[in-house]
Amino acid sequence: MNFIQTRGNDETKPETVTFSQAILSPIASFGGLYVPETLPELGEEFLNKHVNSSYKELASDMLSRFEIDIDQSVIDEALALYDKFDDPSNPVPVVKIKDNLYVSELYHGPTRAFKDMALQPFGKILSSVAQKRDENYLILAATSGDTGPAALETFKNKENIKVVCMYPANGTSDVQRLQMVTEDAPNLKVIGIKGNFDDAQSALKNLLSSPSFEATLKAKNISLSAANSVNFGRIIFQIVYHIHNYLELVRQNAIEIGEKVYLNVPSGNFGNVLGAYYAMLMGLPVEKLVISSNENNILTRLIQTGIYDIRDGDLKLTTSPAMDILKSSNVERVLFGLYGAVRTRELMENLDKEKIYTLTAKELEKLQEIFVADYCSDAEGKEYIKAAFKDGYLMDPHTATCFKTYETSSNPKIKSIIYSTAEWTKFSPVIANALTGEVDAKDITALESISKEANVEIPVMVKELFNKKIVHDTVIEKEDIEKEILKFL
Ligand SMILES: *Cc1c(COP(=O)(O)O)cnc(C)c1O
């Protein structure tokens, strides 16, 4: 299958590219993204076929329908990485909360957040493609906390790939930071940037537009790639679990094949819910996709009013930092799907230039046929964490936003699947505050008090972090970043 471009072709690139090309250089003409030219049809026959399949069997069959230019043996090795999850026979448990409400836990991988679902297999595939072509790639990542650990974990010791990961020195949880700075492999470099996530991200952007940096990479025969969710190599693995979850409800005798359900996704860069959107287009019976946000409610406003407006540029720091976002990159792929390349280019250019775009009434109607959205404040989230805990369920602040939108934006008579994107261990100070009232606890204190309060074990891989050797102790001003990376290269 070939991939086409969301903003049309500017003639500096081929009209269509293969999957390999799309994942190696994920930015398309006019700054657009790559999308599949067609989507395979996976109707009831496909669902019936896989009612009793394992996660890997389902994934393997779904991927084969995309006819991507990756050898089956590489795909098999990539999918085998799900064996590292807590329960290899079921990497994504779906838990019943109450009648008609289920939670899909996407965080049972090596770094305890949902980024592993896609980055684990993606790392294997990208490295294989680079090796096969005998090319070397550098992946630069600015992380607010979850992408960094998952990218380092998947690319460590992989051939033909180097990773430099920048994190805000004061902007991640202790667990997230330790997951990065203790990751020991010669092809990895982790750099703390003095400042917040915006500082780390703007340091990265400056570097990407630096001619001297470009010249140095060229001289060393290194190309740049990207591991953020604009890369379709991640999205393709994020389609699988939406289908898996649906089949889980069938297996639990909660629904019959054909019954529509809500998929309720805590959203930031829109990668997770984009996977759900594609699953729906491919034939998964979905009532609506529910977009849950925190107080950075840009997506809520888009879906409720048709206006994407970031003119005030005001990013709030919340207790669900992985959803603190203004520019949600993957929305572009939905715009393309609904309105085509010409209109997508126009809307995205408006956003770049004027920091706003407005859909027509007709366009908004199309969007609302698929999506519904709302947002949850930190204070409300805390109440939902408390209430769920009382009912016996421990959840993180990202997941909590969905419990609000479940109430405001879906019909309780229809089954809902909420996506849980992080384990409680990754955001323990916030959860401890909700459960016991303690404030400003360090992660280690909070982990222990939650463990006691909820009578759950702290997973070994999290506990071990606090005794591991710190390998990356570089913390620098953002001006010094280029120098630091060149030293590493
Ligand atoms: C990345 C992330 C999200 C947001 O996912 P998108 O695919 O960017 O919408 C939500 N919650 C957690 C914990 C995450 O790490």
Short mmCIF file of C-alpha atoms and ligand atoms in Angstrom, two decimals:
data_model
loop_
_atom_site.label_atom_id
_atom_site.label_comp_id
_atom_site.label_asym_id
_atom_site.label_seq_id
_atom_site.Cartn_x
_atom_site.Cartn_y
_atom_site.Cartn_z
CA MET A 1 0.00 0.00 0.00
CA ASN A 2 1.16 3.52 -0.74
CA PHE A 3 0.98 6.68 1.31
CA ILE A 4 -0.25 10.07 0.15
CA GLN A 5 0.16 13.56 1.60
CA THR A 6 -2.33 15.55 3.63
CA ARG A 7 -1.48 18.91 1.99
CA GLY A 8 -0.99 17.69 -1.57
CA ASN A 9 2.32 17.52 -3.42
CA ASP A 10 4.77 20.41 -3.77
CA GLU A 11 6.87 18.45 -6.31
CA THR A 12 9.92 18.27 -4.08
CA LYS A 13 8.69 14.80 -3.12
CA PRO A 14 7.16 11.85 -4.96
CA GLU A 15 3.36 11.85 -5.23
CA THR A 16 3.15 8.65 -3.20
CA VAL A 17 5.67 6.83 -1.01
CA THR A 18 5.99 3.38 0.53
CA PHE A 19 5.48 2.69 4.23
CA SER A 20 9.27 2.51 4.74
CA GLN A 21 9.75 5.93 3.19
CA ALA A 22 6.88 7.39 5.19
CA ILE A 23 8.36 6.23 8.49
CA LEU A 24 11.95 7.24 7.71
CA SER A 25 10.99 10.81 6.66
CA PRO A 26 7.57 11.47 8.15
CA ILE A 27 7.19 15.09 7.02
CA ALA A 28 5.44 15.41 3.64
CA SER A 29 5.04 18.28 1.14
CA PHE A 30 4.14 21.73 2.52
CA GLY A 31 4.85 20.41 6.04
CA GLY A 32 2.01 17.89 5.83
CA LEU A 33 1.82 14.26 6.95
CA TYR A 34 1.55 10.89 5.25
CA VAL A 35 -1.70 8.94 5.28
CA PRO A 36 -2.60 5.58 3.72
CA GLU A 37 -4.04 5.91 0.21
CA THR A 38 -6.83 3.47 1.09
CA LEU A 39 -7.79 1.63 4.26
CA PRO A 40 -8.44 -2.12 4.34
CA GLU A 41 -12.05 -3.12 4.99
CA LEU A 42 -12.32 -5.10 8.24
CA GLY A 43 -16.02 -5.79 8.58
CA GLU A 44 -17.91 -8.29 10.71
CA GLU A 45 -16.22 -11.16 8.93
CA PHE A 46 -12.84 -9.99 10.21
CA LEU A 47 -14.20 -9.52 13.72
CA ASN A 48 -15.81 -12.97 13.69
CA LYS A 49 -12.58 -14.52 12.49
CA HIS A 50 -10.65 -13.05 15.41
CA VAL A 51 -13.01 -13.52 18.34
CA ASN A 52 -10.63 -16.10 19.79
CA SER A 53 -7.35 -14.80 18.41
CA SER A 54 -4.43 -13.69 20.54
CA TYR A 55 -3.38 -10.03 20.45
CA LYS A 56 -0.43 -10.90 18.20
CA GLU A 57 -2.54 -12.95 15.78
CA LEU A 58 -5.01 -10.10 15.46
CA ALA A 59 -2.22 -7.57 14.97
CA SER A 60 -0.43 -9.70 12.43
CA ASP A 61 -3.56 -10.20 10.31
CA MET A 62 -4.53 -6.52 10.51
CA LEU A 63 -1.03 -5.41 9.48
CA SER A 64 -1.01 -7.86 6.58
CA ARG A 65 -4.13 -6.17 5.18
CA PHE A 66 -2.17 -2.91 4.94
CA GLU A 67 0.33 -4.64 2.62
CA ILE A 68 3.28 -2.63 3.92
CA ASP A 69 6.80 -3.13 2.54
CA ILE A 70 8.17 -4.80 5.68
CA ASP A 71 9.21 -8.46 5.76
CA GLN A 72 6.89 -10.73 7.71
CA SER A 73 9.83 -11.93 9.82
CA VAL A 74 10.49 -8.34 10.96
CA ILE A 75 6.80 -7.81 11.74
CA ASP A 76 6.82 -11.03 13.76
CA GLU A 77 9.87 -9.89 15.75
CA ALA A 78 8.25 -6.52 16.35
CA LEU A 79 5.02 -8.07 17.62
CA ALA A 80 6.96 -10.48 19.82
CA LEU A 81 7.91 -7.43 21.91
CA TYR A 82 4.41 -7.54 23.41
CA ASP A 83 5.70 -10.62 25.23
CA LYS A 84 7.54 -8.21 27.52
CA PHE A 85 4.21 -6.87 28.81
CA ASP A 86 2.87 -7.98 32.20
CA ASP A 87 0.74 -10.74 30.71
CA PRO A 88 2.11 -11.83 27.32
CA SER A 89 -1.13 -13.66 26.54
CA ASN A 90 -3.13 -10.46 27.05
CA PRO A 91 -0.99 -7.30 26.83
CA VAL A 92 -4.07 -5.04 27.01
CA PRO A 93 -6.51 -6.04 29.77
CA VAL A 94 -10.03 -4.64 29.54
CA VAL A 95 -11.52 -4.19 33.00
CA LYS A 96 -15.21 -3.86 33.81
CA ILE A 97 -15.87 -0.86 36.08
CA LYS A 98 -19.65 -1.08 36.20
CA ASP A 99 -22.52 -1.91 33.88
CA ASN A 100 -21.74 -0.56 30.42
CA LEU A 101 -18.39 0.97 31.46
CA TYR A 102 -15.04 -0.66 30.71
CA VAL A 103 -11.43 0.51 30.95
CA SER A 104 -8.77 -0.61 28.49
CA GLU A 105 -5.40 -0.55 30.24
CA LEU A 106 -2.75 0.39 27.73
CA TYR A 107 0.07 0.78 30.25
CA HIS A 108 1.30 -2.73 31.01
CA GLY A 109 4.51 -2.37 28.99
CA PRO A 110 8.11 -1.71 30.04
CA THR A 111 7.74 2.03 30.77
CA ARG A 112 4.25 1.93 32.32
CA ALA A 113 2.52 4.29 29.87
CA PHE A 114 0.63 3.73 26.64
CA LYS A 115 3.50 4.98 24.47
CA ASP A 116 4.96 1.46 24.67
CA MET A 117 2.00 0.06 22.72
CA ALA A 118 3.30 1.66 19.54
CA LEU A 119 6.92 2.53 20.25
CA GLN A 120 7.95 -1.01 21.17
CA PRO A 121 7.17 -2.56 17.75
CA PHE A 122 7.91 0.69 15.89
CA GLY A 123 11.50 0.80 17.22
CA LYS A 124 12.19 -2.66 15.87
CA ILE A 125 10.73 -1.85 12.47
CA LEU A 126 12.47 1.50 12.01
CA SER A 127 15.83 0.03 12.95
CA SER A 128 15.36 -2.88 10.52
CA VAL A 129 14.48 -0.55 7.67
CA ALA A 130 17.52 1.64 8.37
CA GLN A 131 19.78 -1.43 8.53
CA LYS A 132 18.45 -2.87 5.31
CA ARG A 133 19.18 0.39 3.51
CA ASP A 134 22.53 0.75 5.23
CA GLU A 135 21.56 4.25 6.41
CA ASN A 136 22.06 5.92 9.78
CA TYR A 137 19.35 7.89 11.52
CA LEU A 138 19.25 10.31 14.39
CA ILE A 139 16.05 10.66 16.33
CA LEU A 140 15.65 13.86 18.29
CA ALA A 141 12.90 13.83 20.86
CA ALA A 142 11.67 16.54 23.19
CA THR A 143 9.53 14.89 25.82
CA SER A 144 7.20 16.03 28.56
CA GLY A 145 7.71 12.67 30.23
CA ASP A 146 6.23 9.58 28.56
CA THR A 147 7.55 9.56 25.00
CA GLY A 148 11.18 9.90 26.16
CA PRO A 149 11.34 6.77 28.31
CA ALA A 150 9.42 4.71 25.75
CA ALA A 151 11.64 5.88 22.85
CA LEU A 152 14.86 5.22 24.78
CA GLU A 153 13.64 1.81 25.86
CA THR A 154 12.74 0.74 22.33
CA PHE A 155 15.84 2.08 20.55
CA LYS A 156 18.52 1.11 23.09
CA ASN A 157 21.34 -0.84 21.39
CA LYS A 158 19.44 -0.84 18.08
CA GLU A 159 21.59 -0.79 14.95
CA ASN A 160 21.76 2.31 12.72
CA ILE A 161 19.77 4.50 15.11
CA LYS A 162 20.90 7.09 17.63
CA VAL A 163 18.54 8.89 19.96
CA VAL A 164 18.94 12.21 21.70
CA CYS A 165 16.18 12.88 24.16
CA MET A 166 15.63 16.30 25.73
CA TYR A 167 13.48 16.69 28.81
CA PRO A 168 12.59 19.72 30.93
CA ALA A 169 14.81 19.48 34.00
CA ASN A 170 11.98 20.69 36.22
CA GLY A 171 9.04 19.37 34.27
CA THR A 172 8.77 15.59 34.67
CA SER A 173 7.91 13.30 37.55
CA ASP A 174 10.84 11.59 39.33
CA VAL A 175 9.85 8.23 37.88
CA GLN A 176 9.78 9.62 34.35
CA ARG A 177 13.16 11.35 34.80
CA LEU A 178 14.78 8.27 36.33
CA GLN A 179 13.46 6.10 33.52
CA MET A 180 15.42 8.32 31.13
CA VAL A 181 18.63 9.16 32.98
CA THR A 182 19.31 5.54 34.00
CA GLU A 183 18.91 4.14 30.47
CA ASP A 184 22.41 2.97 29.62
CA ALA A 185 23.36 2.32 25.97
CA PRO A 186 26.03 3.81 23.70
CA ASN A 187 23.49 4.98 21.10
CA LEU A 188 21.42 7.02 23.59
CA LYS A 189 21.93 10.51 24.96
CA VAL A 190 19.60 12.16 27.46
CA ILE A 191 19.83 15.88 28.13
CA GLY A 192 18.01 17.90 30.74
CA ILE A 193 17.11 21.42 29.60
CA LYS A 194 16.84 24.12 32.23
CA GLY A 195 13.22 25.19 31.95
CA ASN A 196 9.84 23.71 31.06
CA PHE A 197 8.63 21.52 28.19
CA ASP A 198 8.18 24.51 25.88
CA ASP A 199 11.85 25.40 26.41
CA ALA A 200 12.90 21.85 25.54
CA GLN A 201 10.68 21.85 22.48
CA SER A 202 11.80 25.23 21.23
CA ALA A 203 15.45 24.19 21.69
CA LEU A 204 14.69 21.24 19.44
CA LYS A 205 12.99 23.42 16.83
CA ASN A 206 15.94 25.84 16.71
CA LEU A 207 18.29 22.97 16.19
CA LEU A 208 16.23 21.55 13.35
CA SER A 209 16.48 24.84 11.49
CA SER A 210 20.21 25.31 12.13
CA PRO A 211 22.26 25.14 8.87
CA SER A 212 25.47 24.27 10.72
CA PHE A 213 23.76 21.36 12.43
CA GLU A 214 22.41 20.13 9.13
CA ALA A 215 25.86 20.35 7.52
CA THR A 216 27.43 18.40 10.38
CA LEU A 217 24.88 15.61 10.10
CA LYS A 218 25.40 15.40 6.36
CA ALA A 219 29.17 15.17 6.77
CA LYS A 220 28.66 12.30 9.18
CA ASN A 221 26.19 10.61 6.84
CA ILE A 222 23.34 10.79 9.33
CA SER A 223 19.72 11.60 8.42
CA LEU A 224 17.07 12.85 10.78
CA SER A 225 13.92 10.90 11.52
CA ALA A 226 11.18 11.33 14.12
CA ALA A 227 9.55 9.07 16.64
CA ASN A 228 6.64 11.28 17.65
CA SER A 229 3.12 10.35 16.70
CA VAL A 230 3.21 12.19 13.38
CA ASN A 231 5.06 9.05 12.31
CA PHE A 232 2.58 6.64 10.73
CA GLY A 233 4.80 3.80 11.92
CA ARG A 234 3.39 4.47 15.37
CA ILE A 235 -0.20 5.04 14.28
CA ILE A 236 -0.48 1.70 12.52
CA PHE A 237 0.14 -0.16 15.80
CA GLN A 238 -2.39 2.07 17.53
CA ILE A 239 -5.23 0.79 15.36
CA VAL A 240 -4.87 -2.77 16.63
CA TYR A 241 -5.85 -2.32 20.27
CA HIS A 242 -9.14 -0.58 19.49
CA ILE A 243 -10.19 -3.70 17.60
CA HIS A 244 -8.80 -5.90 20.37
CA ASN A 245 -10.83 -4.01 22.99
CA TYR A 246 -14.02 -4.44 21.01
CA LEU A 247 -13.35 -8.17 20.72
CA GLU A 248 -12.63 -8.30 24.46
CA LEU A 249 -16.16 -7.03 25.12
CA VAL A 250 -17.45 -9.74 22.80
CA ARG A 251 -15.40 -12.35 24.69
CA GLN A 252 -16.74 -11.04 28.00
CA ASN A 253 -20.27 -11.48 26.61
CA ALA A 254 -20.90 -7.76 27.04
CA ILE A 255 -21.77 -7.14 23.39
CA GLU A 256 -22.51 -9.01 20.22
CA ILE A 257 -20.56 -8.33 17.07
CA GLY A 258 -22.18 -5.38 15.31
CA GLU A 259 -23.23 -3.52 18.48
CA LYS A 260 -21.89 0.02 18.58
CA VAL A 261 -19.76 1.27 21.49
CA TYR A 262 -18.20 4.56 22.57
CA LEU A 263 -14.42 4.77 22.55
CA ASN A 264 -13.36 7.44 25.06
CA VAL A 265 -9.76 8.60 24.67
CA PRO A 266 -7.68 11.04 26.79
CA SER A 267 -6.14 13.05 23.98
CA GLY A 268 -3.09 15.21 23.41
CA ASN A 269 -1.40 14.91 20.05
CA PHE A 270 -4.42 12.90 18.81
CA GLY A 271 -2.45 9.78 17.92
CA ASN A 272 -4.37 7.40 20.14
CA VAL A 273 -7.82 8.50 18.96
CA LEU A 274 -6.62 8.68 15.36
CA GLY A 275 -6.07 4.93 15.62
CA ALA A 276 -9.68 4.62 16.76
CA TYR A 277 -10.85 6.82 13.87
CA TYR A 278 -9.10 4.55 11.38
CA ALA A 279 -10.49 1.42 13.09
CA MET A 280 -13.96 2.96 12.73
CA LEU A 281 -13.41 3.73 9.04
CA MET A 282 -12.21 0.17 8.55
CA GLY A 283 -15.50 -1.15 9.91
CA LEU A 284 -15.34 -1.28 13.72
CA PRO A 285 -18.85 -0.58 15.07
CA VAL A 286 -18.44 2.72 16.93
CA GLU A 287 -21.18 4.98 18.26
CA LYS A 288 -18.94 8.03 18.73
CA LEU A 289 -15.33 8.75 19.52
CA VAL A 290 -15.21 10.74 22.75
CA ILE A 291 -12.28 13.16 23.00
CA SER A 292 -11.30 13.89 26.59
CA SER A 293 -9.07 16.86 27.40
CA ASN A 294 -7.80 18.72 30.43
CA GLU A 295 -8.07 22.50 30.80
CA ASN A 296 -6.01 22.88 27.65
CA ASN A 297 -9.31 22.31 25.92
CA ILE A 298 -8.38 23.20 22.35
CA LEU A 299 -9.83 19.93 21.02
CA THR A 300 -13.08 20.36 22.94
CA ARG A 301 -13.55 23.78 21.40
CA LEU A 302 -12.74 22.49 17.91
CA ILE A 303 -15.29 19.71 18.13
CA GLN A 304 -17.97 21.79 19.84
CA THR A 305 -17.60 24.97 17.76
CA GLY A 306 -15.53 24.19 14.65
CA ILE A 307 -12.91 26.75 15.61
CA TYR A 308 -9.26 25.90 16.29
CA ASP A 309 -7.92 28.96 18.04
CA ILE A 310 -4.50 29.21 19.65
CA ARG A 311 -4.09 32.98 19.34
CA ASP A 312 -3.63 33.51 23.05
CA GLY A 313 -0.90 30.82 23.09
CA ASP A 314 -1.75 30.14 26.68
CA LEU A 315 -0.64 26.65 27.73
CA LYS A 316 -1.68 25.68 31.24
CA LEU A 317 0.34 23.25 33.32
CA THR A 318 -2.03 20.58 34.58
CA THR A 319 -1.88 17.33 36.52
CA SER A 320 -2.26 15.45 33.21
CA PRO A 321 0.85 16.86 31.47
CA ALA A 322 0.83 14.42 28.53
CA MET A 323 -2.31 16.24 27.36
CA ASP A 324 -0.95 19.78 27.83
CA ILE A 325 -0.95 20.79 24.20
CA LEU A 326 -1.94 23.58 21.84
CA LYS A 327 -1.01 22.16 18.45
CA SER A 328 -2.41 18.67 18.23
CA SER A 329 -0.60 17.32 15.17
CA ASN A 330 -2.73 14.36 14.19
CA VAL A 331 -5.95 16.37 13.85
CA GLU A 332 -4.57 17.16 10.41
CA ARG A 333 -5.06 13.55 9.33
CA VAL A 334 -8.75 13.75 10.24
CA LEU A 335 -9.12 17.05 8.36
CA PHE A 336 -7.65 15.34 5.32
CA GLY A 337 -9.96 12.36 5.71
CA LEU A 338 -13.05 14.56 5.94
CA TYR A 339 -12.27 17.53 3.68
CA GLY A 340 -9.42 16.53 1.33
CA ALA A 341 -5.91 17.87 0.66
CA VAL A 342 -6.71 21.31 -0.75
CA ARG A 343 -8.85 22.31 2.20
CA THR A 344 -6.46 20.71 4.72
CA ARG A 345 -3.57 22.73 3.35
CA GLU A 346 -5.67 25.89 3.56
CA LEU A 347 -6.72 25.22 7.16
CA MET A 348 -3.22 24.30 8.32
CA GLU A 349 -1.73 27.37 6.64
CA ASN A 350 -4.28 29.50 8.43
CA LEU A 351 -3.25 27.92 11.69
CA ASP A 352 0.45 28.56 10.99
CA LYS A 353 -0.08 32.17 9.95
CA GLU A 354 -3.10 33.40 11.89
CA LYS A 355 -3.10 30.85 14.76
CA ILE A 356 -6.74 30.09 14.01
CA TYR A 357 -8.95 28.28 11.54
CA THR A 358 -12.72 28.03 11.28
CA LEU A 359 -14.67 25.15 9.77
CA THR A 360 -17.84 25.78 7.80
CA ALA A 361 -21.15 24.63 9.32
CA LYS A 362 -21.21 21.68 6.91
CA GLU A 363 -17.66 20.69 7.81
CA LEU A 364 -18.43 20.90 11.51
CA GLU A 365 -21.45 18.67 11.02
CA LYS A 366 -19.24 16.00 9.43
CA LEU A 367 -16.79 16.21 12.31
CA GLN A 368 -19.57 15.92 14.89
CA GLU A 369 -20.95 12.81 13.20
CA ILE A 370 -17.82 11.07 14.43
CA PHE A 371 -16.52 12.94 17.47
CA VAL A 372 -17.88 14.38 20.65
CA ALA A 373 -15.68 16.15 23.21
CA ASP A 374 -15.42 17.69 26.64
CA TYR A 375 -12.74 18.55 29.17
CA CYS A 376 -12.02 17.98 32.84
CA SER A 377 -10.34 20.38 35.25
CA ASP A 378 -7.64 19.20 37.67
CA ALA A 379 -10.01 19.67 40.61
CA GLU A 380 -12.71 17.58 38.93
CA GLY A 381 -10.13 14.97 37.96
CA LYS A 382 -9.07 14.64 41.56
CA GLU A 383 -12.69 13.96 42.58
CA TYR A 384 -13.01 11.28 39.89
CA ILE A 385 -9.78 9.61 41.10
CA LYS A 386 -11.18 9.59 44.63
CA ALA A 387 -14.59 8.28 43.59
CA ALA A 388 -13.15 5.52 41.39
CA PHE A 389 -10.84 4.49 44.21
CA LYS A 390 -13.80 4.21 46.56
CA ASP A 391 -15.34 1.83 44.01
CA GLY A 392 -12.11 -0.16 43.94
CA TYR A 393 -10.34 1.23 40.88
CA LEU A 394 -7.00 3.01 40.99
CA MET A 395 -6.34 5.32 38.05
CA ASP A 396 -4.05 8.09 36.88
CA PRO A 397 -5.03 11.73 36.15
CA HIS A 398 -5.12 11.29 32.35
CA THR A 399 -7.57 8.43 32.63
CA ALA A 400 -9.63 10.47 35.10
CA THR A 401 -10.52 13.04 32.42
CA CYS A 402 -12.50 10.33 30.63
CA PHE A 403 -14.67 9.66 33.67
CA LYS A 404 -15.94 13.23 33.38
CA THR A 405 -16.64 13.02 29.65
CA TYR A 406 -18.25 9.63 30.13
CA GLU A 407 -20.85 11.46 32.22
CA THR A 408 -21.23 14.55 30.07
CA SER A 409 -20.79 13.25 26.55
CA SER A 410 -22.08 9.71 26.19
CA ASN A 411 -25.30 7.79 26.54
CA PRO A 412 -25.00 5.46 29.57
CA LYS A 413 -27.27 2.91 27.90
CA ILE A 414 -24.55 2.27 25.32
CA LYS A 415 -21.28 0.56 26.30
CA SER A 416 -18.21 2.74 26.71
CA ILE A 417 -14.55 1.84 26.64
CA ILE A 418 -12.31 4.35 28.40
CA TYR A 419 -8.61 4.28 27.61
CA SER A 420 -6.23 4.26 30.53
CA THR A 421 -2.93 5.65 29.29
CA ALA A 422 -0.66 5.56 32.35
CA GLU A 423 -0.13 3.43 35.41
CA TRP A 424 -0.63 5.10 38.80
CA THR A 425 3.14 4.83 39.41
CA LYS A 426 3.91 7.50 36.82
CA PHE A 427 1.88 10.27 38.41
CA SER A 428 1.93 9.18 42.04
CA PRO A 429 2.16 12.61 43.76
CA VAL A 430 -1.14 13.70 42.15
CA ILE A 431 -2.86 10.46 43.04
CA ALA A 432 -1.53 10.46 46.59
CA ASN A 433 -2.90 13.96 46.96
CA ALA A 434 -6.33 12.78 45.81
CA LEU A 435 -6.35 9.72 48.06
CA THR A 436 -4.66 10.88 51.25
CA GLY A 437 -4.51 14.66 50.94
CA GLU A 438 -0.72 14.81 51.15
CA VAL A 439 0.79 17.67 49.17
CA ASP A 440 4.05 18.02 47.23
CA ALA A 441 5.16 14.50 48.09
CA LYS A 442 8.22 13.16 46.30
CA ASP A 443 7.45 10.21 44.00
CA ILE A 444 9.05 7.69 46.34
CA THR A 445 6.94 8.84 49.31
CA ALA A 446 3.78 9.00 47.23
CA LEU A 447 4.37 5.55 45.72
CA GLU A 448 4.68 4.09 49.18
CA SER A 449 1.62 5.80 50.58
CA ILE A 450 -0.54 4.75 47.63
CA SER A 451 0.82 1.24 47.84
CA LYS A 452 -0.26 1.10 51.48
CA GLU A 453 -3.60 2.89 51.01
CA ALA A 454 -4.65 0.82 48.01
CA ASN A 455 -2.91 -2.37 49.04
CA VAL A 456 -1.08 -2.70 45.71
CA GLU A 457 2.55 -3.57 45.08
CA ILE A 458 4.87 -1.03 43.51
CA PRO A 459 6.02 -2.84 40.33
CA VAL A 460 9.62 -4.02 40.57
CA MET A 461 10.74 -2.06 37.50
CA VAL A 462 9.55 1.15 39.15
CA LYS A 463 11.07 0.39 42.54
CA GLU A 464 14.41 -0.50 40.99
CA LEU A 465 14.67 2.90 39.33
CA PHE A 466 15.50 4.55 42.62
CA ASN A 467 18.62 2.40 43.08
CA LYS A 468 19.84 2.40 39.50
CA LYS A 469 22.99 4.24 38.50
CA ILE A 470 22.38 7.63 36.89
CA VAL A 471 24.15 7.52 33.53
CA HIS A 472 23.02 10.81 32.04
CA ASP A 473 23.67 13.75 34.33
CA THR A 474 23.84 16.49 31.71
CA VAL A 475 21.60 19.47 32.48
CA ILE A 476 22.25 22.52 30.31
CA GLU A 477 20.89 25.86 29.09
CA LYS A 478 18.94 25.51 25.86
CA GLU A 479 21.53 27.64 24.01
CA ASP A 480 24.14 24.92 24.53
CA ILE A 481 22.16 22.09 23.08
CA GLU A 482 23.78 21.93 19.62
CA LYS A 483 27.28 21.76 21.13
CA GLU A 484 26.17 18.98 23.47
CA ILE A 485 24.64 16.88 20.69
CA LEU A 486 27.67 17.28 18.44
CA LYS A 487 29.86 16.06 21.28
CA PHE A 488 27.72 12.94 21.45
CA LEU A 489 27.73 12.34 17.70
C1 LIG B 1 0.83 10.57 25.18
C2 LIG B 1 -0.18 10.44 26.24
C3 LIG B 1 -1.51 10.87 26.05
C4 LIG B 1 -1.99 11.54 24.78
O1 LIG B 1 -2.01 10.67 23.69
P1 LIG B 1 -2.10 11.26 22.20
O2 LIG B 1 -1.93 10.07 21.34
O3 LIG B 1 -0.95 12.21 22.06
O4 LIG B 1 -3.39 11.92 22.05
C5 LIG B 1 -2.41 10.69 27.08
N1 LIG B 1 -2.03 10.16 28.26
C6 LIG B 1 -0.76 9.75 28.49
C7 LIG B 1 -0.41 9.22 29.83
C8 LIG B 1 0.21 9.86 27.48
O5 LIG B 1 1.47 9.46 27.72
#
